[in-house]
Structures are given as structure tokens and as C-alpha cells.
Coordinates of C-alpha atoms and ligand atoms in Angstrom, one line a residue:
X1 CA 0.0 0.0 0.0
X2 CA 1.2 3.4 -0.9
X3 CA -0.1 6.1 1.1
X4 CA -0.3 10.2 -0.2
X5 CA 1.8 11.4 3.1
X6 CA 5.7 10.4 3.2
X7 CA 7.8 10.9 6.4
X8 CA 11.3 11.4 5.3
X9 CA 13.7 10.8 8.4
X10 CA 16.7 12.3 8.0
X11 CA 17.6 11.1 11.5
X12 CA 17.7 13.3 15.0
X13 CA 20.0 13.6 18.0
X14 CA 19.3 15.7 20.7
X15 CA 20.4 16.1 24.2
X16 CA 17.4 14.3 25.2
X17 CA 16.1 11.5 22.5
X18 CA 18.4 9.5 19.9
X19 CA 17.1 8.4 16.5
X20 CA 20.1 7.6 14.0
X21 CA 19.4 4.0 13.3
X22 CA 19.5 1.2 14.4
X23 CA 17.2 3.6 16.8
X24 CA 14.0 4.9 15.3
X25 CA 13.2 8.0 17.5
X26 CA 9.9 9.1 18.5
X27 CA 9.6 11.9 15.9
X28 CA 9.1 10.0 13.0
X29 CA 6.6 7.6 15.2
X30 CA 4.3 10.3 17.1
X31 CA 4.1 11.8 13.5
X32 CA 2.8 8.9 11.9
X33 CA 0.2 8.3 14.4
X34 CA -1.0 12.0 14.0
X35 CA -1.0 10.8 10.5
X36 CA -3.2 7.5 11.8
X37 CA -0.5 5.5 10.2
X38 CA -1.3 5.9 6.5
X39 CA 2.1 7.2 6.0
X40 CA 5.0 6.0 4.2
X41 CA 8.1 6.1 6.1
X42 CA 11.4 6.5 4.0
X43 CA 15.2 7.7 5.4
X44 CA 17.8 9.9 3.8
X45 CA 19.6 6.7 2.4
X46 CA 16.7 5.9 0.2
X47 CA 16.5 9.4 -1.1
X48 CA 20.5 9.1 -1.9
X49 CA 20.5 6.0 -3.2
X50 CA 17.5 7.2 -5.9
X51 CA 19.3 9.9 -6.6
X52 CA 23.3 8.8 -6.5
X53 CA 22.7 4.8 -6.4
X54 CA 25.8 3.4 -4.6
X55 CA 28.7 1.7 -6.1
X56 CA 30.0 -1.3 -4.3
X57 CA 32.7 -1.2 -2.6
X58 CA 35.3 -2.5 0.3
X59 CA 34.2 -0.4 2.4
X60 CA 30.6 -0.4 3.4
X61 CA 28.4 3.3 2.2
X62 CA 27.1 4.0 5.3
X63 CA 25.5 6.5 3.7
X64 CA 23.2 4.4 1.8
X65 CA 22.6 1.8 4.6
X66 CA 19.5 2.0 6.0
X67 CA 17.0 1.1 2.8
X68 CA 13.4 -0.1 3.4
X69 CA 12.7 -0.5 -0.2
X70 CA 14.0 -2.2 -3.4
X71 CA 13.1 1.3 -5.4
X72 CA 11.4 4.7 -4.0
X73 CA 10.6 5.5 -7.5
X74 CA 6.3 4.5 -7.3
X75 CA 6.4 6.4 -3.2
X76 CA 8.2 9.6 -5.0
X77 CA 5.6 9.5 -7.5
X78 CA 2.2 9.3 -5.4
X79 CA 3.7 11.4 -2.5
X80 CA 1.5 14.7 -2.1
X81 CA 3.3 16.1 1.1
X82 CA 6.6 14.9 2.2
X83 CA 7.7 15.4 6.2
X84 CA 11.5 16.3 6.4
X85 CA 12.0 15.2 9.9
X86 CA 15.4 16.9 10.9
X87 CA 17.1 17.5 14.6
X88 CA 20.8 16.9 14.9
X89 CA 22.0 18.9 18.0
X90 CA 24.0 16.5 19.7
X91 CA 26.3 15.3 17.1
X92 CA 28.2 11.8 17.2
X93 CA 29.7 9.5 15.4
X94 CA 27.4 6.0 14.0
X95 CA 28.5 2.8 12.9
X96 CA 26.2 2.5 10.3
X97 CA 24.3 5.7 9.2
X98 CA 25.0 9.4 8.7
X99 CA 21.9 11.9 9.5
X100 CA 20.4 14.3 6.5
X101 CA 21.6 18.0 6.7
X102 CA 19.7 20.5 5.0
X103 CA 22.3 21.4 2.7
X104 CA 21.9 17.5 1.2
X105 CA 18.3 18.1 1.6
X106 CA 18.1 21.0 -0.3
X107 CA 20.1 19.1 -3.2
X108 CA 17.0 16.7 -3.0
X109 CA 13.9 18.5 -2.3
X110 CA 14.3 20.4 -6.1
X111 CA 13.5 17.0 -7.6
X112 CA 10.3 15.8 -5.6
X113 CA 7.3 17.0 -6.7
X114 CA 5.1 17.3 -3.4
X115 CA 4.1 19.8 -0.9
X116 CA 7.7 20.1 1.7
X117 CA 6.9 20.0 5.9
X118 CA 10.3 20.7 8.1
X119 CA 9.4 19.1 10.7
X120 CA 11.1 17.6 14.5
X121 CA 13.9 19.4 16.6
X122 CA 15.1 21.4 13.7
X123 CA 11.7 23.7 13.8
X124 CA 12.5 24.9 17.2
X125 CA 16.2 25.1 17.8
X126 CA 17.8 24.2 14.6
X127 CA 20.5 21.3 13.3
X128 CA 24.0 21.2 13.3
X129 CA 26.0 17.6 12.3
X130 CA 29.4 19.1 12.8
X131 CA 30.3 19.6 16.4
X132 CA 31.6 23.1 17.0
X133 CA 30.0 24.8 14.5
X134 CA 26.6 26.9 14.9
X135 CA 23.3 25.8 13.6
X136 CA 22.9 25.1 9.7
X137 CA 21.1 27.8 7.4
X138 CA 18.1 26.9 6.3
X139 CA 17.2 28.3 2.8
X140 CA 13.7 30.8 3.2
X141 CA 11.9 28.6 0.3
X142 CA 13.5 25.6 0.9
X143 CA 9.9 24.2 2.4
X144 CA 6.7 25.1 2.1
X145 CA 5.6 24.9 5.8
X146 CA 7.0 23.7 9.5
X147 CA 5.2 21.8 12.1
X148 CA 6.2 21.8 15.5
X149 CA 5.0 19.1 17.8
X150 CA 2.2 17.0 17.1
X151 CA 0.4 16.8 20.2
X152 CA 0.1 19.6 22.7
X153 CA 0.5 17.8 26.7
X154 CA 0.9 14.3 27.0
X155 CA -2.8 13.4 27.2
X156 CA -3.0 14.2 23.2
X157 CA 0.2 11.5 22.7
X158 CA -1.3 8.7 24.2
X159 CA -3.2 7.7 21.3
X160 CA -0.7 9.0 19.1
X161 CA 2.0 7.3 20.2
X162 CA 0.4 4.1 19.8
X163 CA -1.0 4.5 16.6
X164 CA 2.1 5.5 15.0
X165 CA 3.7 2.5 16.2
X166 CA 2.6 1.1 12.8
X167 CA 5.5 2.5 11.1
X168 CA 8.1 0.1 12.5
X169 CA 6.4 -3.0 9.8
X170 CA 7.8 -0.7 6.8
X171 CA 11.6 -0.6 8.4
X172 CA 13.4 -4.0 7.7
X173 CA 16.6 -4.1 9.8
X174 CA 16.7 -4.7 13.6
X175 CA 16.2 -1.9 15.8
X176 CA 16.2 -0.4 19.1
X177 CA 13.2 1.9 19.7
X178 CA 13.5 4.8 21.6
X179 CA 10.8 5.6 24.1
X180 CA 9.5 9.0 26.0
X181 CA 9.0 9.2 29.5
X182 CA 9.2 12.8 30.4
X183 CA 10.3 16.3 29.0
X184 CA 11.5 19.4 30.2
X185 CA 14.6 19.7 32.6
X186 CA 13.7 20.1 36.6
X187 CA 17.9 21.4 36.5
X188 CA 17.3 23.2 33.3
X189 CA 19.8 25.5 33.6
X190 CA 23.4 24.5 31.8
X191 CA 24.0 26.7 28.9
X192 CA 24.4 24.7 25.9
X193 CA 21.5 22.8 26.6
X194 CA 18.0 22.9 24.2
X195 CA 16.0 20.7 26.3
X196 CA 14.6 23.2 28.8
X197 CA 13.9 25.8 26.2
X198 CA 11.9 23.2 24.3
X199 CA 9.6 22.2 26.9
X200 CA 8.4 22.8 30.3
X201 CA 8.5 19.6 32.8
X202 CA 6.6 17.1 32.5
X203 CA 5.8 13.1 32.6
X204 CA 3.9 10.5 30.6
X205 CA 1.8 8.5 32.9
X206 CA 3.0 4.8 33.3
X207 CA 0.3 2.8 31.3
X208 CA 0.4 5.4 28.5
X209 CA 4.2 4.1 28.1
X210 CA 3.3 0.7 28.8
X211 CA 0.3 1.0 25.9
X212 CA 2.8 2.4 23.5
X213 CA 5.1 -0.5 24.5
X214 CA 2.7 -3.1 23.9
X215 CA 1.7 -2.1 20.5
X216 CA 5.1 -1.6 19.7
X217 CA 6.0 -5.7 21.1
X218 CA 3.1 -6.8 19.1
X219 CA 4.4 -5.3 15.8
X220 CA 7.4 -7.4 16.7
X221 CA 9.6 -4.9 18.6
X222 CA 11.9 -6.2 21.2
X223 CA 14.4 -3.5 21.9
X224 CA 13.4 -0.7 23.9
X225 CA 15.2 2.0 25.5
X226 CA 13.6 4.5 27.9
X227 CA 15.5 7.6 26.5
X228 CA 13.5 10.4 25.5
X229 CA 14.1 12.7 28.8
X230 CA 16.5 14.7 30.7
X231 CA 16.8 12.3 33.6
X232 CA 15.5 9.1 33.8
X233 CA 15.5 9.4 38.0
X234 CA 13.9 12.7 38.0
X235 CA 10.2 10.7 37.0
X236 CA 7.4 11.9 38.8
X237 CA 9.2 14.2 41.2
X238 CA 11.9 11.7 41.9
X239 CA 9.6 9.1 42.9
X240 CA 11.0 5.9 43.6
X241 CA 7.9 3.9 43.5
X242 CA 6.8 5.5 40.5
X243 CA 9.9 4.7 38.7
X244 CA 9.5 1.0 40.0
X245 CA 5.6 1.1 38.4
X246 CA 7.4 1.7 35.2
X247 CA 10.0 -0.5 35.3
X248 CA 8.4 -3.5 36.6
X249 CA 5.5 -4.7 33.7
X250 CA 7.8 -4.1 31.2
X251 CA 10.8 -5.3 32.9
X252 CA 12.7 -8.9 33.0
X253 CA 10.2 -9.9 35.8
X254 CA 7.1 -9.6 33.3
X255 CA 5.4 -10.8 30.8
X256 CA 6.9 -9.3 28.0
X257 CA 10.1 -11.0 27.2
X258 CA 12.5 -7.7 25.4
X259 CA 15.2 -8.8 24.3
X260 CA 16.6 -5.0 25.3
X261 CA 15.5 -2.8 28.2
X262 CA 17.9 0.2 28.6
X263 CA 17.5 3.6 29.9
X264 CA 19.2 6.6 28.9
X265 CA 20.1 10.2 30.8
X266 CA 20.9 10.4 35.1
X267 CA 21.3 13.2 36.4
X268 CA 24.2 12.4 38.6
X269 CA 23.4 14.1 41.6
X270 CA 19.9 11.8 41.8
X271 CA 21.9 8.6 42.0
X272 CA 21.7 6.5 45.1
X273 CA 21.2 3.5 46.1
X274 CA 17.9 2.3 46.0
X275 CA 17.4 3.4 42.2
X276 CA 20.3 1.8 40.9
X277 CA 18.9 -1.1 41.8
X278 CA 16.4 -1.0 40.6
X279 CA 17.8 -0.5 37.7
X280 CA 19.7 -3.3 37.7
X281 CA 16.4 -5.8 39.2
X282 CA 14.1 -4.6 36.2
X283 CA 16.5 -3.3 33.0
X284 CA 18.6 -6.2 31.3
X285 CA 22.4 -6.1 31.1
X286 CA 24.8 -3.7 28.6
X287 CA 22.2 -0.9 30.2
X288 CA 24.1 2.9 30.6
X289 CA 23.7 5.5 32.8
X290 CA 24.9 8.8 30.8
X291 CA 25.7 11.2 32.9
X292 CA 25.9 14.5 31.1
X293 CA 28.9 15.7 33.6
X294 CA 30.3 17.8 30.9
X295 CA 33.3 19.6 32.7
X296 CA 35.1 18.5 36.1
X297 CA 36.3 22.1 36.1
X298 CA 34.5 24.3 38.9
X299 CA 34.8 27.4 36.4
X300 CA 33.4 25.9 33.8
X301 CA 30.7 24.8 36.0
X302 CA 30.0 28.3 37.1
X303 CA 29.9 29.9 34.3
X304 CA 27.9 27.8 32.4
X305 CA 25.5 26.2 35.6
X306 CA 26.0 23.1 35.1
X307 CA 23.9 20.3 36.5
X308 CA 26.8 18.3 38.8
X309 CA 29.9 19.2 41.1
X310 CA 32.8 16.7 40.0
X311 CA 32.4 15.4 43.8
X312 CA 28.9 14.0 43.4
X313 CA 30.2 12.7 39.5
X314 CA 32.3 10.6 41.5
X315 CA 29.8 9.3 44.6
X316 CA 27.6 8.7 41.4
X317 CA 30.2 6.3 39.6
X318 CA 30.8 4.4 42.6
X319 CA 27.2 3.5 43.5
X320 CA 26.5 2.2 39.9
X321 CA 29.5 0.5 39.9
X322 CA 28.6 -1.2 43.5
X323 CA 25.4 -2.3 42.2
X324 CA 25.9 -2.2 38.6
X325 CA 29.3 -3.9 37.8
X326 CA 28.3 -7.3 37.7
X327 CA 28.1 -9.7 34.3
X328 CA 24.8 -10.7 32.7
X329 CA 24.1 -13.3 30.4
X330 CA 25.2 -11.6 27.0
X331 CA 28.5 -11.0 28.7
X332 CA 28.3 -7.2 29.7
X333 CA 27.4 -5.9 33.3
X334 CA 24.0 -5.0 34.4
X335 CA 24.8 -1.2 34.7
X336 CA 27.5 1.0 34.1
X337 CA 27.6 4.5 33.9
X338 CA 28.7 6.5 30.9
X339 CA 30.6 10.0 31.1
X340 CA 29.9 12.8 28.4
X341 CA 32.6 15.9 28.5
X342 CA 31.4 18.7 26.8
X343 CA 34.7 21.3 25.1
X344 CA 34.3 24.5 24.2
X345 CA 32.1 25.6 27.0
X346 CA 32.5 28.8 28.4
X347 CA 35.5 29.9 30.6
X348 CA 37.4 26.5 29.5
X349 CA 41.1 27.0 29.8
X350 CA 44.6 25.1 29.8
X351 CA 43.6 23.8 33.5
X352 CA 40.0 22.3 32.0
X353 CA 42.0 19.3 29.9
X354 CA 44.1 18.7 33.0
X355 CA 41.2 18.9 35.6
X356 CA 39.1 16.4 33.3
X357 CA 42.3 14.1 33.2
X358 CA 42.6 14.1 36.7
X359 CA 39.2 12.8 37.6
X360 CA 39.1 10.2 35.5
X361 CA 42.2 8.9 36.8
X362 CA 40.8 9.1 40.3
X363 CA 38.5 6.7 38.8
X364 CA 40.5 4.2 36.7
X365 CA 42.9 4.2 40.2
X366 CA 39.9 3.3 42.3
X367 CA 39.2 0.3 39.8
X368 CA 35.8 1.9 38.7
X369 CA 34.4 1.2 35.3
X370 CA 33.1 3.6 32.9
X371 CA 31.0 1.9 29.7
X372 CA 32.0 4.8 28.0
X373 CA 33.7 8.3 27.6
X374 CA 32.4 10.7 25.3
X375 CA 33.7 13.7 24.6
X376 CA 32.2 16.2 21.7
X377 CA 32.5 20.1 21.0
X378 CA 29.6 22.6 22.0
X379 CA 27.4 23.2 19.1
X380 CA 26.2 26.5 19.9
X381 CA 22.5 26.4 19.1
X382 CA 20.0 29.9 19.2
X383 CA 17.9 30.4 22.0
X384 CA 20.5 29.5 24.5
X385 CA 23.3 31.0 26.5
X386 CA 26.0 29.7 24.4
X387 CA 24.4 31.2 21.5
X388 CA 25.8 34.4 22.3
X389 CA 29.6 33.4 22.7
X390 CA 29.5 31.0 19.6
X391 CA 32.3 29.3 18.9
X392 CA 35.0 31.6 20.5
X393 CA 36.6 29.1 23.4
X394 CA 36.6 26.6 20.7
X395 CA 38.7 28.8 18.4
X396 CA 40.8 30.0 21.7
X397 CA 41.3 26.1 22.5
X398 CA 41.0 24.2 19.4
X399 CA 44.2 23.3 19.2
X400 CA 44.7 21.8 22.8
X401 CA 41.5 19.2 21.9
X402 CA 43.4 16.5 20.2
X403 CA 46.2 16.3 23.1
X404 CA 43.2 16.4 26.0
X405 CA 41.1 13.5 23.9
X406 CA 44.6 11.7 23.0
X407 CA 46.1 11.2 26.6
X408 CA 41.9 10.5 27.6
X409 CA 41.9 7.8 25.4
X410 CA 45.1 6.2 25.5
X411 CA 45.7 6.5 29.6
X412 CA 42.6 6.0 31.0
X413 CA 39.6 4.4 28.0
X414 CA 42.5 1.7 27.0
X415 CA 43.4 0.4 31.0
X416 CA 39.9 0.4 31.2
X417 CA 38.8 -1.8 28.8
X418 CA 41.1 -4.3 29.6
X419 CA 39.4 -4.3 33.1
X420 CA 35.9 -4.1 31.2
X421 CA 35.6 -6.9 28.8
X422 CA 39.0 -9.1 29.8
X423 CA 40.2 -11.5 27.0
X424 CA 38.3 -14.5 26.7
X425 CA 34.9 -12.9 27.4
X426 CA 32.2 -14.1 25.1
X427 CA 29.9 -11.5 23.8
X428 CA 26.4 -13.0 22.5
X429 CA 24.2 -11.5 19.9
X430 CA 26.7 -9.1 18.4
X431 CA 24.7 -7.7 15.2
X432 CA 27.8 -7.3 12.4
X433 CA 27.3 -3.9 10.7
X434 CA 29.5 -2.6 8.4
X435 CA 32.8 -4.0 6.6
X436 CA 35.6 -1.9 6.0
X437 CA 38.3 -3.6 3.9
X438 CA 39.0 -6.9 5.4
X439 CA 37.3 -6.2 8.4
X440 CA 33.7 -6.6 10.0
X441 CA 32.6 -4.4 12.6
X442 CA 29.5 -4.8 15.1
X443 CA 27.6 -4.0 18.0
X444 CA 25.1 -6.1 20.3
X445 CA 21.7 -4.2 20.7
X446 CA 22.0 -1.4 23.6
X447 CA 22.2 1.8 24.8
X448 CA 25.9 3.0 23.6
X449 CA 27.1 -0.5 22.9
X450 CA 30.5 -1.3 22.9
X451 CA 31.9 -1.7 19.1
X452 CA 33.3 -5.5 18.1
X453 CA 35.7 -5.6 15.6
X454 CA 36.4 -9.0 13.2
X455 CA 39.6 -9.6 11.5
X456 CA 37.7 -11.0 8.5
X457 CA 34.8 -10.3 6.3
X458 CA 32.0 -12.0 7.3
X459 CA 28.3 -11.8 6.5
X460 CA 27.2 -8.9 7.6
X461 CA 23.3 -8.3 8.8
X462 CA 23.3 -11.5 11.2
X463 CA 24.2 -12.1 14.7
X464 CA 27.5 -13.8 15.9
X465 CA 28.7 -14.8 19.9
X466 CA 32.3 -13.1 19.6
X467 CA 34.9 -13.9 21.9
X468 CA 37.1 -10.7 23.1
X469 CA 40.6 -11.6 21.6
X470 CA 42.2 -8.2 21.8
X471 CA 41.3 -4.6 22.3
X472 CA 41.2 -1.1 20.2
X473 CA 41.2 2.2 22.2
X474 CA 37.9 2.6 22.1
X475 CA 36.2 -0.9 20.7
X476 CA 37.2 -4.8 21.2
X477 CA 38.4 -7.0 19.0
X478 CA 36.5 -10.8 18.7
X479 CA 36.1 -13.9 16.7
X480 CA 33.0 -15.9 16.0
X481 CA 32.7 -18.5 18.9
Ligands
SF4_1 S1 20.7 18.7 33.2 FE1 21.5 20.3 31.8 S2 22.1 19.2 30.0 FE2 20.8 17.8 31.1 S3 18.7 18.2 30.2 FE3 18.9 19.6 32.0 S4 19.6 21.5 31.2 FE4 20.0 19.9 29.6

């Protein structure tokens, strides 16, 4: 069936709420149930690979990945009104995809004959895919309209969110969905940060999530990941027992059997002991706490009011890692937490790359585990404070970045992976991704999953049990067991 409406996802990222496949963010989703699901859904790679097919090659075109259909050619035709969903404000790096700008977009758009929507994160606070830089232009006649958000409070997205769970039967590849439990910040104060200028606070009620879930499971979904909000402890007025009511019907405990429960976004200072656990009771193992720390340095704290003191970072770590650090059945721990530095904030300086150093050592000395490090440039989008100051710390300290991230990478990401996945370890369900000359590269299904390399090329698009034989600065290398 081929519908009149086309949603076009060219892929978001935002502080709060991932969808760069294998995720499939909630945009795309809430949209198509506004649209009661007679939508077609098509990505940037289908609209490249239409327009510039791909050549084969060693090295997989990640840029032409994620297909859901043979041709586009008979969707192109009958579409009356295509919806450019567009958001990238937290850029990263991805295995297997690279998100739409408008720049490609506007290459596109001249060929398709249908009414043009801008539509997701993009409509309020803009895009960006290279860290550093300010938001992308967008051209005045580019589109013919924008939409904002398709619901107004969380009582209109109930329905919505359910209905548009009918998109997922038109995407072919395995994927982790991303799911909304809350908006708004109750910090809502660090400058780079879109999320409180987007929304005020607020929470979806359990059994609307749990609905959504449901339809979602029945159209075959098994990977979920509560990520869509600030702070995934911060539900309900930091309600403990509230959090448990979500966990626990969709959790390892009930009747659903995910293959992936994962949660996304702590605020660090809300960590303690009896929410880690749960956690670790109701999520399944390879689960991340992110905790946007952002700078260990107290200036850089100040001046941009950041949410954390590099003191409660670390009592953070070591209650996740008390709880969290133990192995599950697909060989990764229950829960670990994950670090994000931000560069280019205001008032960094020589001392901020030293300060960060420091703390992490602390922790690799202590024997704590981090899942991951990540460390990006601000991208300085309108509306907030780091509008105003742009890019001018990361000009000032631009060329100090590769020495901080080096030393980062090589003295404290390397020890730890040894200590994180030890030689031997078998990884199961390792979904193998891309190949880049002789090589296969993979990750299991997760929230920031660690990265398997295979010294061969194997068939990619199935899932292997690798055993850890060696390891990368960042990733591990495996063979198939
Ligand atoms: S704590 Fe800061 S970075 Fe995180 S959502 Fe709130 S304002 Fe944004």
C-alpha cells in the first residue's frame, strides 16, 4: 500500500532522545500516528541511493545503509506532502548511518514534486551535524511549511504514540526503539543545553508508556530504550515507587520477554542506592547510565550552571559501579555508567583538559568502570546561553583538543577496557554492521554498545557470539565462537 503522506527521516539527535538508526526516535513515530498510520516512512539513504545509487565497494556506504525498499521510484511519484524530519544537536559518530543536513536536503527537495513539511527538533532550535559549529542555514523557500510538535500535553500522545507504532512493519533491519517518559529539565539550567527551552516539565503516565510498548512488542519490537528525557531518575518528582511502576510490567520480571531494556540520561546528583537497583532488578544487562557531567572544572561549572559538582560525579560512579558492575548473560554488566565531557564551554582554559584528566584517573585508580567516555564540542545552538559566545573558546582552545582526547583515550579508556571486557569474554548477539576492507565491525543491541571488531569479512546483517581476543582504544576485538 502506498499512502499520499511520506515521512522522510533524516535522522535526529538531541540532548534528550536519539534516532540515528538502528534507533528509530519518537519523531518519526508520534508523527505517523497524527498521520493514523497511512504514512509511508522512507530515510535519507533511500533518497541518496534514488538519486546517487551506490557503487560497491570494500568499504561499506554508510550512507546508503538503511533502505526499506528495493526502489522509491512509485512512493516519490504518489507522495502529495513529504515530512522532512530533521534535529541533529547532539552530534556523534554512528557505525552504520549518517543523519540528513539541510544542505543535502536541499540538493533533493528540487526533484520531488510534493508539498515540503520541516518538521522535528530542527523547527524549534535548529540542526548542526558538525560539532563546533553553529546551527545550519536553512534556505527561506526551501519548504513550504513547519510543524512543531504533534500533540500539545501528554494526554493528546497517548493515542498518538500508539497508533504510530505502525511504522516500524515498513523498516526491515533490527532496531532499538527509543521511548519517551518525560520532558522538560527540573535542573534546566546549563547553557548549551536545548531541552529546557523546548519544553516545560513534564511526565507521561506509566500505562500510556506501557500501551505504547505493547503495540510496539506486538508489531514485533523487542528493543526498547527509555531515553526520550533529561533524567531518567527525576520521573514523577523523583519518585522511587513511580519509577519502579514503570520498570516493573515491562521489565525482565514480566510478561513481555525484550530482548533490550535500557534507559538513557541520570542526572548524577539523583543517583543512590535504592534506584540503581532498581535498575539493575528490572532493566537487562549492557544498560548505561549517561551522565551529562560535561566539565570536572568548577569554572566551567559556574559559568555555564552546570547540573553536577565533579564530587557528586564521582559518589555517582561508585554507586552504579557497586550495584551495577556485575556480568549478565550476554556478557556485559548489568549497569554502568557512561561519562559525556562537553569542550568549548564557556571559561574553559589550559587547566580544564588537566582537571578532566585528573578525575578520570581518580576513577580508573579506584578500579571503577566507565561503559564509555564521550567527549564532543559545544554546538552552539539559538535560543540559549552559548548562543551568544558561539564558537569563541573553541577557536581559543581548538588546538589543545586533540592532546586532551589523546592522553583521555590512550591513559585511562585503554586500561579500562582491559578491566571491562577481559580477554576471553564471550559476547552473545553481536549484530555485524558494516565491513571496512577486510574487516567486520558490530555491535550487540544497547544503549551506547560497545563496538566489536572481526579480523575477516563476514556476513554482515546477522548475529555472531564473539569472543574478546584483543582490544582497540575505544572498541574490542572478537572472533565468532
Ligand atoms: S541537566 Fe542540563 S544538559 Fe541535562 S537536560 Fe537539564 S539542562 Fe540539559
Amino acid at each position: 500500500m502506498i499512502y499520499e503522506d511520506t515521512i522522510l527521516d533524516c535522522y535526529t539527535d538531541e540532548p534528550a532522545g536519539l534516532g540515528v538508526p538502528p534507533y528509530l526516535g519518537v519523531h518519526p513515530r508520534y508523527l505517523a500516528g497524527h498521520l493514523k498510520g497511512k504514512v509511508n516512512y522512507l530515510t535519507i539513504d533511500d533518497l541518496r541511493n534514488y538519486f546517487e545509487p551506490k557503487k560497491e565497494g570494500q568499504k561499506t556506504d554508510i550512507k546508503r545503509y538503511n533502505l526499506t525498499r528495493k526502489s522509491i521510484q512509485d512512493v516519490l511519484e504518489k507522495t502529495k506532502t513529504i515530512y522532512c524530519v530533521v534535529g541533529i544537536q547532539t552530534p556523534g559518530k554512528y557505525l552504520s548511518a549518517l543523519p540528513g543536513t539541510i544542505k543535502e536536503l536541499t540538493s533533493f527537495l528540487d526533484n520531488i514534486h510534493a508539498n515540503k513539511i520541516l518538521y522535528g527538533p530542527v523547527v524549534s532550535t535548529g540542526t548542526q551535524l558538525q560539532g563546533g559549529r553553529i546551527a545550519e542555514k536553512i534556505p527561506g523557500d526551501l519548504f513550504d511549511g513547519r510543524m512543531g510538535e504533534v500533540f500539545g500535553d501528554y494526554s493528546e500522545l497517548a493515542s498518538l504514540a500508539v497508533k504510530g507504532a505502525s511504522i516500524t512493519k515498513q523498516i526491515p533491519w533490527p532496531k532499538m526503539i527509543e521511548i519517551e517518559t518525560g520532558r522538560g529539565c527540573i535542573m534546566g539550567k546549563c547553557s548549551f543545553c536545548t531541552e529546557p527551552l523546548k519544553s516545560k516539565v513534564e511526565w507521561r503516565e506509566q500505562k500510556d508508556i506501557h500501551n505504547e510498548i505493547k503495540a510496539l512488542y506486538d508489531s514485533g519490537e523487542r528493543n526498547f530504550r527509555l531515553g526520550k528525557q533529561s533524567c531518567f531518575f527525576s520521573y514523577k518528582g523523583i519518585n522511587t515507587n513511580e519509577i519502579e511502576k514503570l520498570l516493573k510490567p515491562i521489565g525482565r520480571e514480566s510478561k513481555l520477554k525484550l530482548n533490550c531494556l535500557h534507559i538513557d540520561n541520570i542526572i548524577p546528583s539523583l543517583v543512590d542506592e535504592d534506584r540503581t537497583k532498581l535498575l539493575v532488578k528490572h532493566c537487562t544487562e549492557g544498560n548505561i547510565a549517561a551522565f551529562g557531567v560535561e566539565s570536572f572544572d568548577t569554572e566551567v561549572i559556574k559559568q555555564n550552571t552546570l547540573n553536577t559538582s565533579p564530587e557528586i560525579a564521582m559518589k555517582a560512579v561508585r554507586i552504579i559501579n557497586k550495584f551495577g558492575a556485575k556480568r549478565g548473560p550476554n556478557g556485559m554488566h548489568y549497569l554502568l555508567p557512561g561519562l559525556n565531557l562537553v569542550l568549548g564551554l564557556k571559561g574553559e582554559s589550559k587547566k580544564t583538559g588537566e582537571v578532566n584528566y585528573e578525575y578520570l584517573k581518580k576513577m580508573l585508580d579506584e578500579k571503577l568502570l566507565l561503559r564509555r567516555i564521550n567527549i564532543r564540542q559545544v554546538t552552539p545552538l539559538p535560543g540559549t546561553a552559548m548562543w551568544d559566545t558561539g564558537t569563541k573558546f573553541i577557536r581559543k582552545n581548538k588546538s589543545k583538543y586533540w592532546k586532551w582526547r589523546n592522553k583521555i583515550r590512550k591513559e585511562i579508556d585503554y586500561p579500562m577496557l582491559q578491566e571491562l571486557i577481559p580477554i576471553g569474554t564471550v559476547l552473545k548477539n553481536v549484530w555485524m554492521e558494516v565491513h571496512d576492507g577486510n574487516h567486520t565491525f558490530g555491535r550487540q543491541m544497547g544503549s551506547y554498545p560497545l563496538i566489536v571488531g572481526v579480523k575477516d569479512r563476514i556476513e554482515t546483517k546477522k548475529h555472531y557470539d564473539l569472543e574478546i581476543t584483543g582490544h582497540m582504544l575505544r572498541s574490542v576485538v572478537g572472533r565468532v565462537v
